[in-house]
Amino acid sequence: MSDTAAPLPSLAERVRAIDAGATAVGVHFLKSTPVFVLGEEALLLAGDKAHCVAVHAGGILCSVSDGARIVTGGDDGRLIETDADGEHRELAADEKRRWIDQVALAPDGAAAWSAGKTAHVLTRKGEERTFEAPSTVAGLAFAPKGLRLAIAHYNGVTLWFPNAPGTAPQKLEWKGSHLAVSFSPDGRFLVTAMQEPTLHGWRLADGQHMRMSGYSARVRSLSWSAGGDFLATSGSEQLILWPFDGKTGPMGRQPKMLARGEARVAVVACHPRQPVAAIGTADGQVLLVRLDDGALIEVRAADGAAVSALGWDANGQTLAFGTESGAAGVLVF
Amino acid sequence: MTAPATPGKIPVTVLTGYLGAGKTTLLNRILSEPHGKKYAVIVNEFGEIGIDNELVVNADEEVFEMNNGCICCTVRGDLVRIIDGLMRRKGRFDAIIVETTGLADPAPVAQTFFVDEQVGTKTKLDAVVTVADAKWLKDRLKDAPEAKNQIAFADVILLNKTDLVAPEDLRELEAHIRGLNPYARLHRTERARVALDEVLGRNAFDLDRILDLEPAFLEADEHDHDHDYDHGDDADHHHGGGLKHYHDEEMQSVSLKTDRPLDPDKFFPWVQDLVAVEGPNILRCKGILSFKDDPERFVFQGVHMILDGDHQRPWGADEERSSRIIFIGRNLPEEKMREGFESCIA
């Protein structure tokens, strides 16, 4: 994957290999335990004694974690909360058992999910509120402060204030299908990944548009660097980092491009504290990339199966990854 | 540790047809026959399937325009999402069937497989199968542009409910269909009864399977044995055999052919310009090309403005090296297209 002929320094020998037995579609940490979200039915709690917990009757479509619990949505129409002991309970269910496509957690503990065009919020007090989007909800994200939910859909994003029923939702319009959505950690910017291989952004103070393009494929993974200076993205044969420091974000600026390789970057996960990103490629390689100078360390060699899950624990002491073929690994620093 | 994935692409069959034509009957037939295969089925909200199937997903048919400067480039946003979700359970089914609503345009469905990289990596479009109601098709072709679209776009057409129509009306109807789409496989059916390998596993969008571009009714086909009356000896006629007398005012096919090698530096700009201008009117196109000083056959296909092509294989020693392209579309400027094509001769 490197530009240079010399072999990359590698940490592969220090990886604890795990046979997940199925595609990992996400990975989170509950306290210090890496938990792999499998494509079907189960979570794999990969602590000292790895064990699976069946939580859905079917495919698992989305997952999110706040470090204390993992909330998953399934094609069984159920929203499930699981804790570090594997104890789980149903938070909500779609009455027509439609797929639960999206899920998000708010800083105050509220949960949001969507089925079809309907977005729901379950507040910390247990009140449920709903919002009908103009088309199927394709992405959900809570703002870093206050209870404000970004709902991505066709032709834009709606900002909804579930605790302020009298406040009209704010519409951010841009033609096209908006999928993943994310606030910058300082809450000043909102970015969506679109059906086209491009990102769209808004500066929330004045609605100023930002277009970020040049990808070879649809962007499916977004991650903010520690401190929020960069937005790291998949979708290209290198790690693309858009600068979000300064007043105008990436407007009129070039992205930083690191770790150029043969295979497309499939997943990105920024270190929570250091200017370092982990990337997983479509051919199975996992790399650590130092954002200052682009220095690379290999964590996993390519084997052909795309990396499908990648994540750090809250302190940045442990990295976990999983692939489409069911291979997984944990690296403790 | 698990072996590296060697992903075989999951085939996707698209079932279209005007309201009441028999799509759901065909779907139930596919699901209930003892073929040992498992299907994931994507149905529209109003669809009713009578078979218990774990993997049935309701779709909303959300057609999204792409921001690539082409108004005809649309995708089915719900399909992108549903196929992504279904792939989490990919060990559970062998193929996917998408049933569209009666009013649906097949193009956004087909284009989804070319435009979305993720969908195109995991799945492949197998064929567009259109079910038509023999009793009502003639009327629908007059008053419902959707019905005409579905016939013109199809790879396989089931002319269903033939028991409700007199033989001479049926022949006329088939000629109408041939006027719109001379290239689809046509089957007469009652209660959508057809051998399943005639509708599934067709590889109609597989570049490697583009073997020749002769109109389908010229092939010996037991289902079509009674067609001789309407094309006679006109096999070399450029307009899809002898069905010219059923020429549709609006929708037609244009077939271009030359035995002289083409110049790729002229051909590609020409065809790209053609689909850029006529893309909204071109439903489907396919071509087999012989380029000057190129030992390999080049094949391509397209839906509206989207073209997909590649070298296929070396020309055989005793194979006639000719280039042929077919277009199916609306109000196509045939003379201009013919002149343009001939200007690409090396």
XYZ file of C-alpha atoms in Angstrom:
679
model
C 0.000 0.000 0.000
C 2.957 2.305 0.487
C 4.634 4.455 -2.121
C 8.030 3.228 -1.037
C 9.520 -0.130 -1.852
C 10.715 -0.765 1.699
C 8.371 -2.923 3.756
C 6.234 -1.021 6.219
C 6.899 -1.295 9.912
C 4.306 -3.739 11.165
C 2.473 -4.405 14.382
C 0.646 -7.388 12.896
C 2.387 -9.845 15.220
C 0.977 -8.069 18.252
C -2.619 -8.373 17.042
C -4.844 -10.761 18.959
C -6.634 -12.601 16.173
C -10.318 -13.356 16.621
C -12.492 -15.559 14.458
C -15.730 -13.644 14.385
C -17.315 -16.351 12.260
C -19.345 -13.813 10.294
C -18.970 -10.408 8.710
C -18.349 -7.724 11.311
C -20.405 -4.674 10.363
C -19.290 -2.544 13.298
C -17.101 -2.569 16.379
C -17.509 -0.641 19.644
C -15.961 -0.751 23.095
C -17.984 -1.305 26.245
C -15.558 -0.171 28.932
C -12.439 -2.016 27.741
C -14.205 -4.900 25.996
C -14.214 -4.824 22.188
C -17.645 -5.792 20.900
C -18.113 -6.766 17.258
C -21.496 -6.214 15.679
C -22.071 -9.134 13.321
C -24.079 -8.923 10.125
C -26.709 -11.249 11.516
C -28.293 -11.639 14.916
C -25.401 -11.365 17.327
C -22.867 -9.223 19.098
C -19.498 -10.829 19.774
C -18.145 -9.662 23.140
C -14.453 -10.209 22.549
C -13.148 -9.944 26.120
C -10.906 -12.565 27.719
C -13.679 -15.114 27.245
C -15.153 -14.208 23.891
C -18.839 -15.003 23.584
C -21.732 -14.193 21.301
C -24.999 -12.687 22.422
C -27.971 -13.074 20.075
C -29.891 -9.808 20.090
C -31.797 -9.723 16.795
C -33.809 -12.231 14.793
C -32.194 -11.340 11.459
C -29.745 -8.861 10.018
C -28.265 -6.052 12.100
C -28.502 -2.878 10.055
C -27.056 -0.161 12.285
C -25.278 0.275 15.591
C -24.002 3.034 17.858
C -22.371 3.142 21.281
C -21.718 5.628 24.070
C -19.207 3.367 25.795
C -21.726 2.051 28.329
C -24.161 0.418 25.925
C -24.524 -0.513 22.280
C -27.801 0.256 20.566
C -28.568 -1.773 17.433
C -31.362 -1.686 14.872
C -32.322 -4.788 12.938
C -34.321 -6.038 9.991
C -36.594 -7.585 12.628
C -37.875 -4.058 13.296
C -36.427 -3.924 16.816
C -34.134 -1.495 18.567
C -32.007 -3.274 21.164
C -29.736 -1.940 23.912
C -26.899 -4.190 25.128
C -24.523 -3.548 28.039
C -20.991 -4.732 28.813
C -22.254 -7.940 30.426
C -24.240 -8.826 27.345
C -27.515 -8.021 29.095
C -29.911 -6.671 26.519
C -33.403 -5.260 26.281
C -35.743 -3.920 23.633
C -35.841 -0.132 23.587
C -38.455 0.124 20.871
C -39.986 -1.758 17.956
C -41.472 -0.648 14.680
C -45.155 -1.479 14.723
C -45.050 -2.808 11.159
C -41.745 -4.591 11.790
C -40.074 -2.495 9.129
C -36.312 -2.376 9.037
C -34.677 -0.062 11.532
C -32.175 1.574 9.239
C -30.481 4.266 11.308
C -29.623 4.871 14.928
C -27.890 7.659 16.872
C -27.234 8.555 20.503
C -27.304 12.051 21.982
C -24.769 13.331 24.505
C -27.535 13.436 27.141
C -28.505 9.800 26.586
C -31.453 10.214 24.237
C -31.650 7.690 21.394
C -32.837 8.270 17.844
C -33.728 5.720 15.195
C -35.571 5.554 11.918
C -37.706 3.153 9.931
C -38.652 4.300 6.457
C -39.485 7.999 6.478
C -40.142 8.179 10.211
C -37.482 9.352 12.657
C -38.072 8.685 16.344
C -36.434 10.094 19.447
C -36.631 8.438 22.842
C -35.661 11.109 25.365
C -33.751 10.328 28.517
C -37.018 10.680 30.422
C -38.532 7.980 28.260
C -40.763 10.196 26.126
C -41.036 9.221 22.476
C -41.322 11.810 19.717
C -41.562 11.267 15.974
C -40.840 13.230 12.840
C -41.930 12.432 9.283
C -39.145 13.141 6.808
C -39.990 13.940 3.173
C -38.286 10.710 2.041
C -36.582 7.713 3.625
C -34.233 8.695 6.423
C -30.715 7.831 5.268
C -28.675 9.230 8.148
C -29.118 10.463 11.713
C -26.753 12.471 13.926
C -27.219 14.410 17.143
C -25.539 17.784 17.529
C -22.723 17.806 20.093
C -24.740 20.172 22.321
C -28.443 20.473 22.962
C -31.071 18.081 21.737
C -30.936 18.690 18.005
C -31.141 15.842 15.489
C -29.866 16.033 11.907
C -31.967 13.859 9.582
C -30.459 13.221 6.152
C -32.829 12.501 3.260
C -33.352 13.223 -0.428
C -32.593 16.855 -1.300
C -31.125 17.847 2.035
C -30.996 17.576 5.789
C -33.622 18.549 8.358
C -32.521 19.780 11.778
C -35.199 18.762 14.234
C -35.528 19.916 17.841
C -37.391 17.062 19.537
C -37.664 18.892 22.891
C -39.047 22.069 21.397
C -42.312 21.095 19.708
C -43.083 24.734 18.892
C -39.859 25.249 16.974
C -40.071 24.614 13.257
C -37.452 22.168 11.949
C -34.667 23.881 10.064
C -34.191 22.773 6.477
C -30.792 22.600 4.821
C -31.416 22.048 1.152
C -29.130 20.646 -1.508
C -30.296 18.651 -4.498
C -29.560 14.948 -4.403
C -29.636 11.991 -2.069
C -27.891 12.592 1.265
C -26.825 9.496 3.184
C -24.467 9.521 6.184
C -24.562 12.757 8.202
C -22.158 14.117 10.810
C -21.669 17.276 12.898
C -18.168 18.623 13.412
C -17.198 18.171 17.081
C -17.471 21.943 17.661
C -20.960 21.922 16.169
C -20.157 24.590 13.570
C -20.380 22.397 10.478
C -22.648 19.648 9.209
C -21.423 17.228 6.547
C -23.266 14.593 4.514
C -21.985 11.816 2.269
C -24.089 11.717 -0.870
C -25.196 9.038 -3.299
C -22.713 10.580 -5.720
C -19.047 10.162 -4.762
C -19.011 13.522 -3.017
C -19.571 15.151 0.360
C -21.757 18.140 0.992
C -21.341 20.479 3.935
C -23.058 23.450 5.516
C -21.631 26.083 7.834
C -24.507 26.184 10.286
C -24.097 29.841 11.278
C -25.060 31.081 7.817
C -25.951 28.016 5.746
C -22.888 28.477 3.519
C -22.527 25.428 1.242
C -19.388 23.345 0.877
C -18.811 20.746 -1.792
C -16.078 18.176 -1.336
C -15.502 15.970 -4.346
C -12.882 13.941 -6.181
C -13.691 10.491 -4.785
C -13.617 7.313 -6.827
C -16.575 5.799 -4.943
C -19.410 6.713 -2.634
C -18.086 7.783 0.780
C -19.310 5.319 3.395
C -17.123 6.142 6.369
C -16.534 9.509 8.073
C -14.456 10.183 11.187
C -13.396 13.429 12.876
C -9.788 13.701 13.998
C -8.978 14.382 17.652
C -9.828 18.033 18.229
C -11.885 18.165 15.041
C -9.265 19.725 12.793
C -9.822 17.159 10.051
C -12.643 15.065 8.675
C -11.171 11.729 7.582
C -13.049 9.902 4.834
C -13.115 6.667 2.847
C -14.009 6.450 -0.837
C -10.636 6.969 -2.467
C -7.403 5.028 -2.950
C -5.906 7.187 -0.235
C -6.997 8.689 3.043
C -8.722 11.990 2.329
C -8.660 14.557 5.172
C -10.668 17.755 4.804
C -9.424 20.645 6.948
C -12.061 22.006 9.316
C -9.850 24.287 11.371
C -10.387 28.025 10.864
C -13.568 29.938 10.142
C -14.329 28.652 6.676
C -13.565 24.963 7.049
C -12.509 23.320 3.793
C -13.857 26.096 1.566
C -11.279 26.957 -1.066
C -8.740 24.544 0.399
C -7.297 21.251 -0.720
C -7.684 18.103 1.350
C -4.700 16.361 2.819
C -4.133 13.062 1.031
C -2.146 10.331 2.779
C -1.451 6.595 2.547
C -1.875 6.313 -1.197
C -2.342 2.690 -2.225
C -3.782 0.258 -4.723
C -6.991 -0.560 -2.906
C -9.722 1.823 -1.923
C -10.031 2.939 1.682
C -13.212 1.295 2.993
C -13.312 2.365 6.658
C -11.652 5.144 8.657
C -11.419 5.642 12.431
C -9.490 8.527 13.932
C -7.604 8.069 17.191
C -9.621 9.803 19.934
C -6.657 11.783 21.294
C -3.682 11.745 18.924
C -3.386 13.039 15.356
C -3.492 9.483 14.021
C -6.082 7.656 11.929
C -6.624 3.949 11.407
C -7.782 2.972 7.935
C -9.058 -0.311 6.540
C -8.970 -1.011 2.826
C -11.169 -2.904 0.390
C -8.514 -5.617 0.147
C -8.174 -6.169 3.878
C -5.200 -4.075 4.935
C -5.317 -2.096 8.182
C -2.904 0.812 8.584
C -2.150 3.484 11.125
C -1.540 6.856 9.510
C 0.164 9.733 11.315
C -1.697 12.812 10.146
C 1.227 15.240 10.529
C 3.601 13.527 8.115
C 1.783 10.536 6.631
C 4.031 7.959 8.307
C 2.483 4.469 8.117
C 2.453 1.376 10.290
C 0.787 -1.819 9.128
C -1.593 -3.525 11.543
C -2.945 -6.162 9.189
C -1.737 -7.322 5.793
C -4.139 -7.403 2.847
C -5.861 -10.729 2.181
C -8.546 -9.698 -0.263
C -11.560 -9.418 2.082
C -12.607 -5.829 2.727
C -12.230 -4.344 6.188
C -15.796 -3.702 7.337
C -15.408 -2.612 10.971
C -12.805 -0.468 12.658
C -12.768 1.350 15.978
C -10.775 2.637 18.949
C -11.579 2.459 22.623
C -12.258 5.801 24.313
C -8.661 6.278 25.474
C -7.083 5.238 22.210
C -5.253 2.350 23.885
C -6.891 -0.384 21.811
C -7.779 -0.727 18.127
C -10.199 -3.375 16.872
C -11.027 -4.366 13.300
C -13.156 -6.905 11.469
C -13.472 -7.966 7.839
C -16.221 -9.130 5.512
C -14.901 -12.688 5.655
C -15.233 -12.907 9.434
C -11.637 -12.332 10.421
C -11.138 -9.868 13.249
C -8.385 -8.625 15.502
C -7.586 -6.492 18.527
C -4.380 -4.548 19.010
C -3.510 -3.144 22.446
C -0.895 -0.383 22.462
C -9.178 -18.393 10.494
C -11.699 -17.851 7.760
C -10.669 -17.915 4.139
C -10.518 -14.728 2.108
C -13.820 -13.944 0.521
C -14.257 -14.862 -3.133
C -17.484 -13.059 -3.665
C -19.789 -14.392 -6.335
C -22.183 -11.666 -7.335
C -25.801 -12.267 -6.400
C -28.065 -12.171 -9.493
C -31.002 -9.773 -9.423
C -34.110 -10.260 -11.555
C -36.451 -7.319 -12.058
C -40.142 -8.112 -12.568
C -42.129 -5.380 -14.242
C -45.551 -5.248 -15.798
C -48.616 -3.088 -15.779
C -51.181 -3.382 -12.993
C -52.921 -6.729 -13.001
C -50.728 -8.316 -15.680
C -49.657 -11.179 -13.452
C -46.370 -10.164 -11.825
C -47.407 -11.465 -8.435
C -48.607 -14.734 -9.964
C -45.206 -15.170 -11.561
C -43.475 -14.250 -8.321
C -45.506 -16.774 -6.345
C -44.736 -19.381 -8.975
C -41.017 -18.680 -8.700
C -41.110 -18.925 -4.928
C -43.224 -22.058 -4.724
C -41.626 -24.295 -7.334
C -39.294 -26.963 -5.960
C -36.028 -25.609 -7.323
C -34.102 -25.724 -4.064
C -33.119 -22.083 -4.403
C -33.792 -19.339 -1.906
C -34.796 -15.885 -3.002
C -34.782 -12.563 -1.249
C -37.756 -10.639 -2.578
C -38.129 -6.881 -2.738
C -41.767 -5.981 -3.282
C -43.580 -2.699 -3.523
C -45.809 -1.608 -0.665
C -48.950 -2.898 -2.337
C -47.581 -6.234 -3.362
C -49.090 -9.321 -1.857
C -47.200 -12.512 -2.017
C -48.842 -15.668 -0.910
C -45.743 -17.586 0.065
C -44.145 -17.506 3.462
C -40.716 -16.133 2.903
C -38.456 -14.816 5.569
C -36.657 -12.488 3.226
C -39.386 -10.250 1.896
C -38.674 -6.552 2.029
C -41.103 -3.760 1.287
C -39.703 -1.037 -0.913
C -40.914 2.508 -1.412
C -39.681 2.950 -4.992
C -37.807 6.145 -4.271
C -36.351 7.372 -7.548
C -33.481 9.776 -6.981
C -31.840 11.989 -9.547
C -28.078 11.928 -9.655
C -26.158 15.209 -9.679
C -24.104 14.357 -12.711
C -25.617 16.732 -15.187
C -27.975 14.179 -16.678
C -31.656 14.342 -15.925
C -32.200 10.795 -17.120
C -29.642 9.416 -14.667
C -31.778 8.238 -11.792
C -31.349 5.468 -9.257
C -33.673 3.681 -6.886
C -32.481 5.015 -3.533
C -34.452 2.376 -1.653
C -32.717 -0.401 -3.599
C -29.278 0.917 -2.667
C -30.308 0.811 0.986
C -32.133 -2.522 0.846
C -29.427 -4.368 -1.060
C -26.844 -3.066 1.399
C -29.004 -4.408 4.233
C -29.705 -7.738 2.516
C -26.016 -8.350 1.941
C -25.668 -8.739 5.698
C -27.567 -11.976 5.255
C -25.950 -13.029 2.014
C -25.547 -16.667 3.009
C -29.331 -16.953 3.265
C -30.340 -16.546 -0.358
C -29.130 -17.366 -3.849
C -30.741 -14.562 -5.790
C -32.795 -11.410 -5.428
C -36.076 -10.618 -7.169
C -37.295 -7.039 -7.374
C -40.983 -6.621 -8.104
C -41.824 -3.114 -9.247
C -45.167 -1.352 -9.164
C -47.255 -1.382 -12.316
C -46.411 2.212 -13.086
C -42.682 1.895 -12.551
C -40.054 2.771 -15.115
C -37.476 -0.057 -15.202
C -34.592 2.294 -16.044
C -33.846 3.616 -12.521
C -33.737 0.042 -11.254
C -31.280 -0.991 -13.960
C -29.209 2.152 -13.572
C -28.789 1.517 -9.854
C -26.613 -1.479 -10.700
C -24.348 0.587 -12.942
C -24.197 3.759 -10.866
C -23.821 2.537 -7.300
C -20.398 1.016 -6.842
C -21.370 -0.892 -3.726
C -24.465 -2.441 -5.311
C -22.493 -3.260 -8.465
C -19.761 -4.998 -6.476
C -22.094 -7.275 -4.567
C -24.851 -7.961 -7.063
C -25.459 -8.111 -10.790
C -28.535 -7.346 -12.783
C -29.687 -10.570 -14.428
C -32.643 -9.515 -16.551
C -35.693 -7.304 -16.758
C -38.736 -9.555 -17.096
C -41.981 -7.900 -18.154
C -45.349 -9.542 -17.703
C -48.004 -8.239 -20.088
C -51.734 -8.868 -19.996
C -52.745 -10.247 -23.412
C -56.278 -8.959 -22.997
C -55.413 -5.385 -22.119
C -51.923 -4.732 -23.458
C -53.172 -3.278 -26.728
C -55.144 -0.614 -24.868
C -52.329 0.063 -22.419
C -49.851 0.598 -25.247
C -52.144 3.396 -26.397
C -52.894 5.068 -23.095
C -50.083 4.145 -20.681
C -46.537 5.222 -21.525
C -45.333 3.100 -18.598
C -46.602 -0.072 -20.254
C -44.782 0.765 -23.470
C -41.609 1.498 -21.532
C -41.772 -1.834 -19.754
C -42.140 -3.737 -23.043
C -39.382 -1.785 -24.784
C -36.995 -2.193 -21.885
C -37.498 -5.915 -21.318
C -35.095 -8.802 -21.862
C -37.869 -11.343 -21.383
C -41.571 -10.743 -22.017
C -44.360 -12.977 -20.763
C -47.489 -12.421 -22.788
C -49.809 -13.658 -20.092
C -53.488 -14.613 -19.958
C -53.333 -15.852 -23.543
C -56.354 -18.044 -22.828
C -58.504 -14.912 -22.732
C -57.617 -13.797 -26.258
C -58.390 -15.144 -29.715
C -55.391 -16.541 -31.649
C -55.491 -13.860 -34.352
C -55.539 -11.089 -31.732
C -52.608 -12.736 -30.040
C -50.599 -12.736 -33.249
C -51.327 -9.089 -33.799
C -50.346 -8.306 -30.244
C -47.052 -10.126 -30.630
C -46.338 -8.138 -33.747
C -47.015 -4.967 -31.774
C -44.560 -6.103 -29.115
C -41.986 -6.934 -31.777
C -42.399 -3.461 -33.210
C -41.375 -2.045 -29.869
C -38.756 -4.595 -28.912
C -37.559 -7.155 -31.452
C -34.806 -8.421 -29.163
C -36.575 -9.700 -26.049
C -37.462 -13.361 -25.577
C -41.222 -13.638 -25.831
C -43.256 -16.348 -24.136
C -46.981 -16.945 -24.298
C -48.277 -17.934 -20.901
C -51.422 -18.717 -18.972
C -51.346 -17.889 -15.272
C -47.691 -16.921 -15.763
C -46.781 -20.565 -16.295
C -43.288 -20.620 -17.753
C -40.150 -22.684 -17.238
C -38.240 -20.772 -14.585
C -34.959 -20.937 -16.455
C -36.652 -18.793 -19.099
C -36.971 -15.937 -16.623
C -34.146 -16.519 -14.132
C -30.420 -16.855 -14.725
C -30.617 -15.068 -18.077
C -27.394 -13.024 -17.757
C -28.984 -10.454 -20.017
C -26.735 -7.667 -18.742
C -23.554 -9.720 -18.780
C -21.152 -8.311 -21.361
C -19.663 -11.759 -21.851
C -23.052 -13.061 -22.891
C -23.577 -10.592 -25.701
C -23.190 -13.153 -28.440
C -25.137 -11.767 -31.314
C -27.700 -9.079 -31.778
C -30.163 -10.742 -34.066
C -33.787 -10.104 -33.231
C -34.957 -12.812 -30.853
C -37.804 -14.034 -33.038
C -35.420 -15.099 -35.770
C -34.015 -17.728 -33.461
C -35.576 -21.136 -33.480
C -37.721 -21.078 -30.397
C -40.394 -23.561 -29.598
C -42.455 -20.904 -27.934
C -42.484 -18.828 -31.038
C -43.047 -21.558 -33.603
C -46.179 -19.956 -34.946
C -44.597 -16.660 -35.814
C -43.520 -17.422 -39.330
C -46.468 -15.689 -40.810
C -45.367 -12.233 -39.873
C -41.773 -11.866 -40.858
C -41.308 -14.215 -43.722
C -38.019 -13.688 -45.518
C -37.316 -10.258 -44.221
C -34.543 -11.336 -41.904
C -32.064 -8.877 -43.348
C -34.344 -5.947 -43.028
C -32.638 -3.372 -40.908
C -35.603 -2.486 -38.850
C -36.192 -5.637 -36.926
C -37.454 -7.970 -39.590
C -40.775 -7.735 -41.300
C -42.607 -6.110 -38.466
C -42.114 -2.705 -39.941
C -45.808 -2.542 -40.665
C -46.412 -2.499 -36.917
C -44.020 0.381 -36.481
C -44.857 2.329 -33.361
C -45.178 6.074 -33.885
C -43.006 6.849 -30.926
C -40.942 3.891 -29.769
C -38.738 1.969 -32.145
C -35.501 0.104 -32.479
C -32.636 1.169 -34.692
C -30.092 -1.377 -35.841
C -26.799 -0.226 -37.352
C -24.385 -2.576 -39.050
C -21.188 -2.475 -41.067
C -18.713 -5.068 -42.279
C -15.896 -2.541 -42.382
C -13.749 -2.063 -39.269
C -14.418 1.001 -37.107
C -11.966 3.595 -35.914
C -12.150 3.648 -32.078
C -10.944 7.266 -32.010
C -14.000 8.205 -34.033
C -16.472 5.730 -32.585
C -16.175 6.483 -28.863
C -16.582 10.265 -29.177
C -19.521 9.666 -31.504
C -21.365 7.220 -29.256
C -20.683 9.297 -26.148
C -21.985 12.380 -27.856
C -25.001 10.455 -29.098
C -26.015 9.238 -25.633
C -25.270 12.673 -24.174
C -27.789 14.218 -26.568
C -30.276 11.364 -27.068
C -29.794 9.660 -23.677
C -33.226 10.549 -22.342
C -34.780 8.924 -25.424
C -32.570 5.837 -25.580
C -33.895 3.107 -23.309
C -31.392 0.374 -24.059
C -28.499 -0.169 -26.416
C -26.121 -3.005 -27.115
C -23.256 -3.407 -29.504
C -20.617 -5.771 -30.810
C -17.784 -3.907 -32.498
C -14.859 -4.713 -34.714
C -12.120 -2.086 -34.488
C -9.355 -1.630 -37.003
C -6.119 -3.444 -36.052
C -7.789 -4.898 -32.988
C -7.896 -8.708 -32.769
C -10.602 -8.636 -30.082
C -14.339 -8.171 -30.143
C -15.476 -5.127 -28.216
C -18.915 -5.342 -26.609
C -20.952 -2.684 -24.896
C -24.390 -2.025 -23.525
C -26.172 0.946 -22.117
C -29.207 2.281 -20.344
C -30.081 5.867 -21.243
C -26.788 7.769 -20.858
C -24.850 5.090 -19.030
C -22.518 3.010 -21.191
C -20.618 -0.051 -20.063
C -18.185 -1.775 -22.388
C -15.115 -3.969 -22.632
C -13.066 -6.215 -24.874
C -14.745 -9.585 -24.819
C -12.555 -12.126 -26.619
C -10.484 -12.537 -29.798
C -12.446 -12.746 -33.018
C -12.667 -16.329 -34.248
C -10.758 -17.272 -37.382
C -13.891 -18.047 -39.353
C -16.103 -15.484 -37.668
C -17.556 -12.660 -39.695
C -15.952 -9.489 -38.393
C -18.748 -7.025 -38.456
C -19.934 -4.302 -36.125
C -23.530 -4.077 -35.056
C -25.358 -1.815 -32.632
C -28.978 -1.778 -31.641
C -30.835 1.008 -29.934
C -34.333 0.891 -28.504
C -35.842 4.255 -27.791
C -38.258 7.047 -28.478
C -38.232 9.218 -31.575
C -34.699 8.204 -32.450
C -33.153 10.189 -35.337
C -32.380 7.091 -37.368
C -30.863 8.759 -40.433
C -28.574 10.945 -38.360
C -27.529 7.970 -36.267
C -26.809 5.916 -39.374
C -24.705 8.694 -40.901
C -22.843 9.187 -37.636
C -22.134 5.487 -37.332
C -20.864 5.265 -40.907
C -18.535 8.193 -40.291
C -16.807 6.024 -37.658
C -15.614 3.552 -40.294
C -11.829 3.536 -40.319
